[in-house]
Short mmCIF file of C-alpha atoms in Angstrom, two decimals:
data_model
loop_
_atom_site.label_atom_id
_atom_site.label_comp_id
_atom_site.label_asym_id
_atom_site.label_seq_id
_atom_site.Cartn_x
_atom_site.Cartn_y
_atom_site.Cartn_z
CA UNK A 1 18.32 -25.19 -14.59
CA UNK A 2 14.98 -24.80 -16.11
CA UNK A 3 13.96 -27.96 -17.87
CA UNK A 4 10.67 -27.74 -19.78
CA UNK A 5 8.36 -30.08 -18.05
CA UNK A 6 6.32 -32.86 -19.82
CA UNK A 7 2.65 -31.79 -20.17
CA UNK A 8 -0.32 -34.12 -20.26
CA UNK A 9 -3.77 -32.85 -20.69
CA UNK A 10 -6.37 -34.20 -18.33
CA UNK A 11 -9.36 -31.98 -19.14
CA UNK A 12 -10.17 -30.42 -22.40
CA UNK A 13 -12.27 -27.39 -23.19
CA UNK A 14 -15.41 -29.39 -23.38
CA UNK A 15 -14.81 -31.23 -20.19
CA UNK A 16 -14.27 -28.12 -18.39
CA UNK A 17 -17.30 -26.76 -19.86
CA UNK A 18 -19.39 -29.80 -18.76
CA UNK A 19 -17.82 -29.80 -15.34
CA UNK A 20 -18.72 -26.11 -14.74
CA UNK A 21 -22.32 -26.62 -16.00
CA UNK A 22 -22.75 -29.51 -13.57
CA UNK A 23 -21.22 -27.52 -10.62
CA UNK A 24 -23.70 -24.61 -11.46
CA UNK A 25 -26.65 -27.16 -11.36
CA UNK A 26 -25.34 -28.65 -8.10
CA UNK A 27 -25.22 -25.13 -6.58
CA UNK A 28 -28.77 -24.21 -7.58
CA UNK A 29 -30.03 -27.64 -6.47
CA UNK A 30 -28.28 -27.52 -3.03
CA UNK A 31 -29.42 -24.03 -2.28
CA UNK A 32 -32.86 -24.55 -3.99
CA UNK A 33 -32.19 -21.57 -6.27
CA UNK A 34 -29.71 -18.76 -5.77
CA UNK A 35 -31.50 -16.52 -3.18
CA UNK A 36 -28.84 -15.28 -0.71
CA UNK A 37 -26.08 -17.02 -2.70
CA UNK A 38 -22.88 -15.04 -3.71
CA UNK A 39 -19.69 -16.21 -5.34
CA UNK A 40 -16.18 -15.25 -4.41
CA UNK A 41 -13.35 -16.16 -6.62
CA UNK A 42 -9.88 -16.65 -5.03
CA UNK A 43 -7.05 -14.71 -6.86
CA UNK A 44 -6.01 -15.48 -9.38
CA UNK A 45 -7.16 -18.98 -10.52
CA UNK A 46 -10.79 -18.71 -9.13
CA UNK A 47 -11.76 -15.33 -10.57
CA UNK A 48 -12.53 -16.38 -14.15
CA UNK A 49 -14.22 -19.53 -12.98
CA UNK A 50 -16.32 -17.54 -10.59
CA UNK A 51 -17.42 -15.37 -13.46
CA UNK A 52 -18.18 -18.34 -15.65
CA UNK A 53 -20.31 -19.91 -12.87
CA UNK A 54 -22.12 -16.69 -12.52
CA UNK A 55 -23.05 -16.77 -16.23
CA UNK A 56 -24.20 -20.54 -15.88
CA UNK A 57 -26.28 -19.69 -12.88
CA UNK A 58 -27.94 -16.89 -14.84
CA UNK A 59 -28.81 -19.36 -17.64
CA UNK A 60 -30.37 -21.74 -14.98
CA UNK A 61 -31.99 -19.59 -12.51
CA UNK A 62 -32.40 -16.30 -14.51
CA UNK A 63 -30.75 -14.16 -11.90
CA UNK A 64 -27.31 -12.81 -11.62
CA UNK A 65 -25.70 -13.62 -8.28
CA UNK A 66 -23.23 -11.08 -6.82
CA UNK A 67 -19.57 -12.02 -7.48
CA UNK A 68 -16.39 -10.72 -5.78
CA UNK A 69 -12.62 -11.38 -5.78
CA UNK A 70 -10.60 -12.20 -2.75
CA UNK A 71 -6.86 -11.91 -2.46
CA UNK A 72 -5.57 -14.14 0.24
CA UNK A 73 -1.93 -12.80 0.29
CA UNK A 74 -2.25 -11.09 3.65
CA UNK A 75 -3.52 -14.26 5.23
CA UNK A 76 -0.98 -16.63 3.86
CA UNK A 77 0.89 -18.92 6.51
CA UNK A 78 4.18 -18.86 4.66
CA UNK A 79 4.95 -15.06 4.63
CA UNK A 80 7.88 -15.64 6.96
CA UNK A 81 9.31 -18.57 5.06
CA UNK A 82 9.29 -17.00 1.65
CA UNK A 83 12.36 -15.06 0.29
CA UNK A 84 10.17 -12.63 -1.56
CA UNK A 85 6.86 -11.02 -0.61
CA UNK A 86 4.14 -12.05 -2.97
CA UNK A 87 2.54 -9.27 -5.03
CA UNK A 88 -0.45 -8.01 -3.20
CA UNK A 89 -3.54 -7.48 -5.30
CA UNK A 90 -6.94 -6.00 -4.34
CA UNK A 91 -9.77 -7.75 -2.63
CA UNK A 92 -12.93 -6.53 -4.42
CA UNK A 93 -16.05 -7.75 -2.72
CA UNK A 94 -18.66 -5.00 -3.61
CA UNK A 95 -21.42 -6.29 -1.33
CA UNK A 96 -21.92 -7.09 2.34
CA UNK A 97 -21.29 -10.81 2.86
CA UNK A 98 -23.01 -11.02 6.24
CA UNK A 99 -25.90 -13.53 6.16
CA UNK A 100 -25.18 -14.65 2.54
CA UNK A 101 -24.21 -18.13 1.44
CA UNK A 102 -20.80 -17.60 0.15
CA UNK A 103 -19.36 -20.04 -2.34
CA UNK A 104 -15.58 -19.73 -2.53
CA UNK A 105 -14.34 -20.56 -6.08
CA UNK A 106 -10.74 -21.81 -6.88
CA UNK A 107 -9.14 -23.67 -9.69
CA UNK A 108 -7.15 -26.37 -7.90
CA UNK A 109 -7.67 -27.77 -4.44
CA UNK A 110 -4.34 -29.19 -3.00
CA UNK A 111 -3.11 -28.75 0.47
CA UNK A 112 -6.04 -26.75 1.66
CA UNK A 113 -3.90 -23.87 2.96
CA UNK A 114 -5.16 -21.34 0.49
CA UNK A 115 -8.78 -22.24 1.45
CA UNK A 116 -7.89 -21.79 5.12
CA UNK A 117 -6.44 -18.32 4.41
CA UNK A 118 -9.55 -17.46 2.32
CA UNK A 119 -11.94 -18.48 5.05
CA UNK A 120 -10.04 -16.31 7.57
CA UNK A 121 -10.08 -13.38 5.02
CA UNK A 122 -13.83 -13.75 4.45
CA UNK A 123 -14.55 -13.87 8.16
CA UNK A 124 -12.81 -10.50 8.56
CA UNK A 125 -15.19 -8.97 6.07
CA UNK A 126 -18.37 -10.07 7.72
CA UNK A 127 -20.31 -13.02 9.00
CA UNK A 128 -21.59 -15.12 6.22
CA UNK A 129 -24.41 -17.52 6.85
CA UNK A 130 -22.48 -20.37 5.31
CA UNK A 131 -19.21 -20.88 3.37
CA UNK A 132 -19.08 -23.49 0.62
CA UNK A 133 -16.23 -24.39 -1.79
CA UNK A 134 -16.32 -25.04 -5.48
CA UNK A 135 -13.19 -26.11 -7.30
CA UNK A 136 -12.53 -27.17 -10.81
CA UNK A 137 -10.03 -29.83 -9.86
CA UNK A 138 -9.27 -31.59 -6.47
CA UNK A 139 -5.86 -33.23 -6.71
CA UNK A 140 -5.67 -34.53 -3.15
CA UNK A 141 -2.77 -34.26 -0.75
CA UNK A 142 -4.61 -32.17 1.82
CA UNK A 143 -2.63 -30.83 4.86
CA UNK A 144 -5.67 -29.48 6.51
CA UNK A 145 -9.15 -30.89 7.29
CA UNK A 146 -10.87 -29.03 4.41
CA UNK A 147 -13.13 -30.50 1.89
CA UNK A 148 -14.78 -29.06 -1.36
CA UNK A 149 -18.57 -28.83 -1.51
CA UNK A 150 -18.50 -29.00 -5.38
CA UNK A 151 -15.75 -30.68 -7.44
CA UNK A 152 -15.30 -30.43 -11.18
CA UNK A 153 -13.19 -33.34 -11.43
CA UNK A 154 -11.17 -35.59 -8.86
CA UNK A 155 -7.65 -35.98 -10.08
CA UNK A 156 -5.26 -38.42 -8.49
CA UNK A 157 -1.74 -36.93 -8.72
CA UNK A 158 1.70 -37.55 -7.34
CA UNK A 159 2.97 -34.85 -4.81
CA UNK A 160 5.77 -33.75 -7.04
CA UNK A 161 3.57 -33.10 -10.10
CA UNK A 162 2.18 -29.76 -10.92
CA UNK A 163 -1.39 -29.15 -11.94
CA UNK A 164 -1.95 -26.21 -14.27
CA UNK A 165 -5.23 -24.80 -15.31
CA UNK A 166 -5.21 -22.75 -18.55
CA UNK A 167 -8.29 -20.59 -19.36
CA UNK A 168 -9.20 -18.64 -22.42
CA UNK A 169 -9.41 -15.40 -20.30
CA UNK A 170 -5.74 -15.67 -19.47
CA UNK A 171 -4.32 -16.73 -22.75
CA UNK A 172 -5.72 -20.28 -22.78
CA UNK A 173 -6.82 -22.35 -24.58
CA UNK A 174 -9.04 -24.00 -21.90
CA UNK A 175 -7.43 -27.04 -20.55
CA UNK A 176 -6.14 -28.68 -17.31
CA UNK A 177 -2.77 -30.28 -17.48
CA UNK A 178 -0.39 -32.18 -15.39
CA UNK A 179 3.24 -31.17 -15.58
CA UNK A 180 5.72 -33.62 -14.43
CA UNK B 1 7.94 -9.20 -5.74
CA UNK B 2 9.48 -7.22 -2.93
CA UNK B 3 11.52 -4.19 -2.37
CA UNK B 4 14.83 -5.67 -2.50
CA UNK B 5 16.20 -3.83 0.40
CA UNK B 6 16.22 -4.16 4.14
CA UNK B 7 15.52 -0.48 4.89
CA UNK B 8 13.69 2.56 3.52
CA UNK B 9 16.03 5.47 4.05
CA UNK B 10 15.16 7.83 1.32
CA UNK B 11 13.59 8.35 -2.03
CA UNK B 12 16.82 9.40 -3.71
CA UNK B 13 18.02 5.83 -4.24
CA UNK B 14 14.60 4.39 -5.13
CA UNK B 15 13.87 3.30 -8.66
CA UNK B 16 10.59 4.28 -10.39
CA UNK B 17 9.61 0.59 -10.30
CA UNK B 18 10.08 0.45 -6.60
CA UNK B 19 7.95 3.61 -6.03
CA UNK B 20 5.31 2.27 -8.29
CA UNK B 21 5.29 -1.13 -6.28
CA UNK B 22 4.78 0.76 -3.04
CA UNK B 23 1.89 2.76 -4.58
CA UNK B 24 0.25 -0.31 -6.01
CA UNK B 25 0.62 -2.29 -2.97
CA UNK B 26 -0.90 0.64 -0.78
CA UNK B 27 -4.05 0.45 -2.80
CA UNK B 28 -4.85 -2.92 -1.25
CA UNK B 29 -4.24 -1.61 2.22
CA UNK B 30 -6.44 1.31 1.68
CA UNK B 31 -9.24 -1.23 1.22
CA UNK B 32 -8.22 -2.92 4.49
CA UNK B 33 -8.52 0.41 6.31
CA UNK B 34 -11.90 0.77 4.87
CA UNK B 35 -13.35 -2.38 6.44
CA UNK B 36 -15.17 -2.76 9.65
CA UNK B 37 -12.49 -5.09 11.00
CA UNK B 38 -9.34 -2.96 10.05
CA UNK B 39 -6.85 -5.65 10.72
CA UNK B 40 -5.01 -8.36 8.75
CA UNK B 41 -2.75 -10.97 10.32
CA UNK B 42 0.21 -10.36 8.00
CA UNK B 43 2.80 -9.15 10.40
CA UNK B 44 1.76 -11.26 13.44
CA UNK B 45 4.55 -11.69 15.87
CA UNK B 46 6.72 -8.88 14.46
CA UNK B 47 7.70 -5.93 16.54
CA UNK B 48 7.90 -2.39 15.26
CA UNK B 49 9.50 0.21 17.44
CA UNK B 50 8.89 3.86 16.89
CA UNK B 51 12.05 5.60 17.90
CA UNK B 52 11.36 9.42 17.72
CA UNK B 53 13.97 11.93 18.61
CA UNK B 54 11.79 14.85 17.55
CA UNK B 55 8.16 15.60 18.41
CA UNK B 56 5.55 14.13 16.03
CA UNK B 57 2.00 13.21 16.36
CA UNK B 58 0.84 12.53 12.89
CA UNK B 59 3.76 10.54 11.53
CA UNK B 60 4.13 8.47 14.77
CA UNK B 61 0.27 7.70 15.04
CA UNK B 62 0.28 6.87 11.38
CA UNK B 63 3.13 4.44 11.65
CA UNK B 64 1.55 2.98 14.83
CA UNK B 65 -1.85 2.48 13.14
CA UNK B 66 -0.20 0.98 10.11
CA UNK B 67 1.75 -1.58 12.29
CA UNK B 68 -1.28 -2.44 14.40
CA UNK B 69 -3.57 -2.99 11.29
CA UNK B 70 -0.92 -5.48 10.17
CA UNK B 71 -1.00 -7.24 13.62
CA UNK B 72 2.48 -6.20 14.52
CA UNK B 73 3.26 -5.18 18.14
CA UNK B 74 4.25 -1.62 18.56
CA UNK B 75 6.39 0.15 21.05
CA UNK B 76 6.62 3.90 21.12
CA UNK B 77 9.94 4.98 22.38
CA UNK B 78 9.48 8.46 23.66
CA UNK B 79 12.79 10.23 23.78
CA UNK B 80 12.20 12.82 26.53
CA UNK B 81 11.37 9.89 28.97
CA UNK B 82 14.20 7.70 27.84
CA UNK B 83 17.78 7.12 28.74
CA UNK B 84 18.84 9.44 25.95
CA UNK B 85 18.49 12.19 28.38
CA UNK B 86 20.98 10.22 30.71
CA UNK B 87 23.64 10.44 27.94
CA UNK B 88 23.15 7.25 25.81
CA UNK B 89 24.15 7.50 22.20
CA UNK B 90 21.79 6.86 19.37
CA UNK B 91 23.60 3.58 18.50
CA UNK B 92 23.40 2.19 21.99
CA UNK B 93 19.83 2.99 22.18
CA UNK B 94 19.05 1.21 18.94
CA UNK B 95 21.26 -1.75 19.91
CA UNK B 96 19.33 -2.09 23.12
CA UNK B 97 16.02 -1.97 21.14
CA UNK B 98 17.29 -4.59 18.80
CA UNK B 99 18.42 -6.81 21.63
CA UNK B 100 14.71 -6.98 22.44
CA UNK B 101 14.21 -8.57 18.91
CA UNK B 102 12.63 -5.60 17.15
CA UNK B 103 12.09 -6.39 13.51
CA UNK B 104 11.45 -2.82 12.47
CA UNK B 105 12.86 0.58 13.83
CA UNK B 106 10.98 3.57 12.59
CA UNK B 107 13.36 6.47 13.29
CA UNK B 108 12.85 10.18 13.40
CA UNK B 109 16.05 12.07 14.21
CA UNK B 110 17.29 15.65 13.95
CA UNK B 111 20.53 14.58 12.24
CA UNK B 112 20.53 13.92 8.56
CA UNK B 113 21.88 10.46 7.90
CA UNK B 114 21.05 8.94 11.32
CA UNK B 115 18.89 6.17 9.87
CA UNK B 116 21.64 5.18 7.43
CA UNK B 117 24.06 4.65 10.28
CA UNK B 118 21.53 2.37 12.06
CA UNK B 119 20.72 0.64 8.84
CA UNK B 120 24.36 -0.37 8.35
CA UNK B 121 24.92 -1.56 11.87
CA UNK B 122 21.69 -3.40 12.73
CA UNK B 123 19.69 -6.37 11.45
CA UNK B 124 16.40 -4.68 12.05
CA UNK B 125 14.73 -2.92 9.07
CA UNK B 126 15.16 0.84 9.51
CA UNK B 127 12.37 3.12 8.18
CA UNK B 128 13.20 6.66 8.06
CA UNK B 129 10.49 8.76 9.42
CA UNK B 130 12.38 12.04 8.89
CA UNK B 131 16.11 12.78 9.39
CA UNK B 132 17.03 16.37 9.84
CA UNK B 133 16.74 18.32 6.66
CA UNK B 134 17.46 15.29 4.54
CA UNK B 135 14.53 13.00 3.66
CA UNK B 136 11.05 12.06 4.75
CA UNK B 137 10.45 9.24 2.25
CA UNK B 138 7.03 7.90 3.54
CA UNK B 139 5.59 11.44 3.41
CA UNK B 140 6.64 11.79 -0.24
CA UNK B 141 5.12 8.36 -1.01
CA UNK B 142 1.86 9.18 0.65
CA UNK B 143 1.88 12.53 -1.31
CA UNK B 144 2.43 10.53 -4.57
CA UNK B 145 -0.34 8.08 -3.65
CA UNK B 146 -2.72 10.94 -3.16
CA UNK B 147 -1.62 12.59 -6.46
CA UNK B 148 -2.05 9.29 -8.38
CA UNK B 149 -5.48 8.89 -6.95
CA UNK B 150 -6.50 12.34 -7.94
CA UNK B 151 -4.56 13.01 -11.11
CA UNK B 152 -3.69 9.54 -12.43
CA UNK B 153 -0.49 10.50 -14.37
CA UNK B 154 2.75 12.02 -13.10
CA UNK B 155 4.20 12.68 -16.56
CA UNK B 156 3.79 16.36 -17.46
CA UNK B 157 1.95 17.14 -14.13
CA UNK B 158 3.00 20.83 -13.06
CA UNK B 159 3.57 21.16 -9.41
CA UNK B 160 4.69 23.97 -7.04
CA UNK B 161 6.20 23.33 -3.73
CA UNK B 162 5.92 26.53 -1.62
CA UNK B 163 7.70 27.62 1.55
CA UNK B 164 10.99 26.83 3.36
CA UNK B 165 12.60 24.74 0.68
CA UNK B 166 15.95 24.75 2.38
CA UNK B 167 14.98 23.26 5.67
CA UNK B 168 12.26 20.81 4.38
CA UNK B 169 12.88 17.15 4.16
CA UNK B 170 9.34 16.84 2.70
CA UNK B 171 10.30 19.14 -0.13
CA UNK B 172 13.52 17.19 -0.84
CA UNK B 173 11.90 13.75 -0.82
CA UNK B 174 9.08 15.03 -3.04
CA UNK B 175 11.53 16.75 -5.43
CA UNK B 176 13.48 13.42 -5.89
CA UNK B 177 10.27 11.33 -6.34
CA UNK B 178 8.34 13.74 -8.69
CA UNK B 179 11.38 14.49 -10.99
CA UNK B 180 11.94 10.80 -11.25
CA UNK B 181 8.39 10.25 -12.29
CA UNK B 182 8.48 12.98 -14.88
CA UNK B 183 6.53 15.82 -13.23
CA UNK B 184 7.56 19.44 -13.79
CA UNK B 185 8.45 20.81 -10.38
CA UNK B 186 8.77 24.37 -9.31
CA UNK B 187 9.92 25.59 -6.04
CA UNK B 188 8.69 28.85 -4.56
CA UNK B 189 9.98 30.70 -1.47
CA UNK B 190 12.07 33.65 -0.31
CA UNK B 191 15.81 33.50 -1.29
CA UNK B 192 16.73 32.93 2.33
CA UNK B 193 14.84 29.66 2.30
CA UNK B 194 16.11 28.42 -1.00
CA UNK B 195 18.93 25.92 -0.97
CA UNK B 196 22.03 26.90 -3.05
CA UNK B 197 22.01 25.53 -6.56
CA UNK B 198 18.58 23.90 -5.98
CA UNK B 199 18.14 23.91 -9.82
CA UNK B 200 20.51 20.95 -10.01
CA UNK B 201 17.74 18.76 -8.56
CA UNK B 202 15.96 19.49 -11.75
CA UNK B 203 13.43 22.07 -10.47
CA UNK B 204 12.53 25.68 -11.53
CA UNK B 205 12.99 28.33 -8.89
CA UNK B 206 10.59 31.19 -8.29
CA UNK B 207 10.78 33.90 -5.59
CA UNK B 208 7.34 35.34 -6.36
CA UNK B 209 4.35 33.26 -5.38
CA UNK B 210 1.94 34.58 -7.89
CA UNK B 211 4.32 34.13 -10.74
CA UNK B 212 5.19 30.65 -9.64
CA UNK B 213 1.63 29.40 -9.21
CA UNK B 214 0.47 30.30 -12.66
CA UNK B 215 -1.02 27.32 -14.40
CA UNK B 216 0.19 24.60 -11.86
CA UNK B 217 -1.89 21.48 -11.41
CA UNK B 218 -0.85 20.97 -7.78
CA UNK B 219 0.14 23.34 -5.05
CA UNK B 220 2.12 21.66 -2.26
CA UNK B 221 2.42 23.93 0.67
CA UNK B 222 5.14 23.46 3.35
CA UNK B 223 4.63 24.30 7.02
CA UNK B 224 6.47 27.35 8.09
CA UNK B 225 8.58 25.91 10.85
CA UNK B 226 7.81 28.44 13.55
CA UNK B 227 10.12 26.72 15.97
CA UNK B 228 13.05 27.48 13.72
CA UNK B 229 12.36 31.19 13.40
CA UNK B 230 14.94 32.05 15.90
CA UNK B 231 17.09 31.90 12.75
CA UNK B 232 16.26 35.06 11.02
CA UNK B 233 15.12 34.09 7.53
CA UNK B 234 12.68 36.86 7.18
CA UNK B 235 11.68 39.94 9.07
CA UNK B 236 8.37 38.86 10.53
CA UNK B 237 5.68 36.17 10.29
CA UNK B 238 3.31 38.96 9.06
CA UNK B 239 5.60 39.91 6.12
CA UNK B 240 5.94 36.06 5.29
CA UNK B 241 2.27 35.61 5.29
CA UNK B 242 1.69 38.69 3.17
CA UNK B 243 4.19 37.37 0.48
CA UNK B 244 3.66 33.49 0.75
CA UNK B 245 0.44 32.75 2.17
CA UNK B 246 -1.83 30.69 -0.11
CA UNK B 247 -5.00 32.74 -0.38
CA UNK B 248 -8.16 31.92 -2.36
CA UNK B 249 -7.22 34.65 -4.96
CA UNK B 250 -3.73 32.91 -5.45
CA UNK B 251 -5.40 29.57 -5.81
CA UNK B 252 -7.12 31.02 -8.83
CA UNK B 253 -3.84 31.69 -10.59
CA UNK B 254 -3.32 27.92 -10.73
CA UNK B 255 -5.06 25.55 -13.17
CA UNK B 256 -8.93 25.42 -12.52
CA UNK B 257 -8.86 21.87 -11.01
CA UNK B 258 -5.65 22.46 -9.01
CA UNK B 259 -5.12 20.43 -5.75
CA UNK B 260 -3.87 21.87 -2.66
CA UNK B 261 -1.59 19.71 -0.51
CA UNK B 262 0.01 20.20 2.87
CA UNK B 263 2.02 17.63 5.03
CA UNK B 264 0.57 19.24 8.24
CA UNK B 265 0.38 20.42 10.82
CA UNK B 266 -0.93 23.55 9.21
CA UNK B 267 -0.50 27.13 10.46
CA UNK B 268 -3.83 28.66 9.51
CA UNK B 269 -3.41 32.16 8.34
CA UNK B 270 0.39 31.81 8.14
CA UNK B 271 1.27 29.79 5.11
CA UNK B 272 -2.35 28.78 4.08
CA UNK B 273 -5.57 30.74 4.53
CA UNK B 274 -8.24 28.82 6.40
CA UNK B 275 -10.73 29.20 3.41
CA UNK B 276 -8.07 27.33 1.17
CA UNK B 277 -7.37 24.64 3.74
CA UNK B 278 -11.04 23.84 4.05
CA UNK B 279 -11.87 24.14 0.29
CA UNK B 280 -12.87 21.45 -2.08
CA UNK B 281 -9.49 21.56 -3.79
CA UNK B 282 -7.75 20.69 -0.54
CA UNK B 283 -6.72 17.10 -0.19
CA UNK B 284 -4.98 17.58 3.18
CA UNK B 285 -7.09 14.91 5.04
CA UNK B 286 -6.79 12.56 2.16
CA UNK B 287 -3.17 12.73 2.54
CA UNK B 288 -3.41 11.70 6.23
CA UNK B 289 -5.74 8.70 5.33
CA UNK B 290 -3.46 7.54 2.64
CA UNK B 291 -0.49 7.84 4.96
CA UNK B 292 -1.61 4.83 6.97
CA UNK B 293 -2.12 2.70 3.72
CA UNK B 294 1.34 3.67 2.40
CA UNK B 295 3.11 2.94 5.57
CA UNK B 296 1.35 -0.49 5.74
CA UNK B 297 2.66 -1.20 2.32
CA UNK B 298 6.19 -0.10 3.25
CA UNK B 299 6.26 -2.40 6.33
CA UNK B 300 4.75 -5.25 4.33
CA UNK B 301 7.22 -4.91 1.48
CA UNK B 302 10.26 -4.50 3.68
CA UNK B 303 9.35 -7.54 5.76
CA UNK B 304 10.11 -9.70 2.67
CA UNK B 305 13.28 -8.06 1.74
CA UNK B 306 15.86 -9.92 3.82
#
């Protein structure tokens, strides 16, 4: 039975826009510029957000920071429990991450399991000087001791609700919604 | 999405979508093989047993590397040193391996259909690594991967498979795969090495190498199975080589950017001239590299199909 879930918008395009601008400023403030900073978007929700942050950082700092894409499928902790293997996509990080400050970017921070997998995946690619985490939405309910460095919006949710991020790049329009 | 099957037994019963899924998944694994740390934790705690009843270095090593790069544990079951020489049947051997909680059995066997029997009777995933003259699906998949990397499209691609078509499981698996994908396949070889009614597989038959090579985009050479030459299929190796050896002059008959492939091991100077094997059009070593990525993809996709 596939009942259409009720959708409640919690962030509109302008709020997403402002949140990303603030996060970009926080990134440049925390690192005093963007030297040695690189962004890595987690597939698939983090990829477009990482690209948007790169554009914002360019406006603020005048330099284009390197950006890559990480697929965490091979590092998931639920591969044995699933009926079907998830579709594997490519990790594309066209620079050496060793000694860089890597900022992982994802859309929603939930249990923390994705971030654990992403950190393990990154460590297999090199030895970054530091890993930070930027998310558009932190919805709580962590199952691992993981905390975001930059948060677009803290969003209290019930466990059974679903948080969905829609972006223009994937059909949009830009909004964050809670489905319940 | 997974391969919705427990085993990989042959190309014949695979759909175009399944073949494409394997090839696309293999792209990610090729990236893993290019890293400094060539290992991902995906199949941690799984056991892969290589059960080889025929000698093989390349295929066995390739499967072993594939499994190890996925963090699986690998056991190589060498037949000469095993209880098979004491009279144990294939099924008993396999059941014993399964009793040790093997998740995958990679089987090479001289009898066509041996993997199908194990697949029916065992819980472990069976991967056919060559069964008699029947199929060698992972070889065909790695050939497809290499072709796709170099030529992009299969539709309308003109290929010639040259050599002992009748005894070649590589040829059979490739014919199934390439005709499914819309390529135009020619088979070239002496009449004694041509299976009866091979045209019914959707291929064109040529007995003359020069004629068959004209205009093709890909030349797929088969190894002359010297160990089989007790069976008199042609008068001498010299005569075979004169008529069917791929020389630089013959490569010129094909399309200007034609690729030369060979599943290995190559017999230099018998079916392929050394200058051709080492030339820029040769992708023989790419095939070997891609083999590991394709086998990683197969193990990954099958592990979700239960």
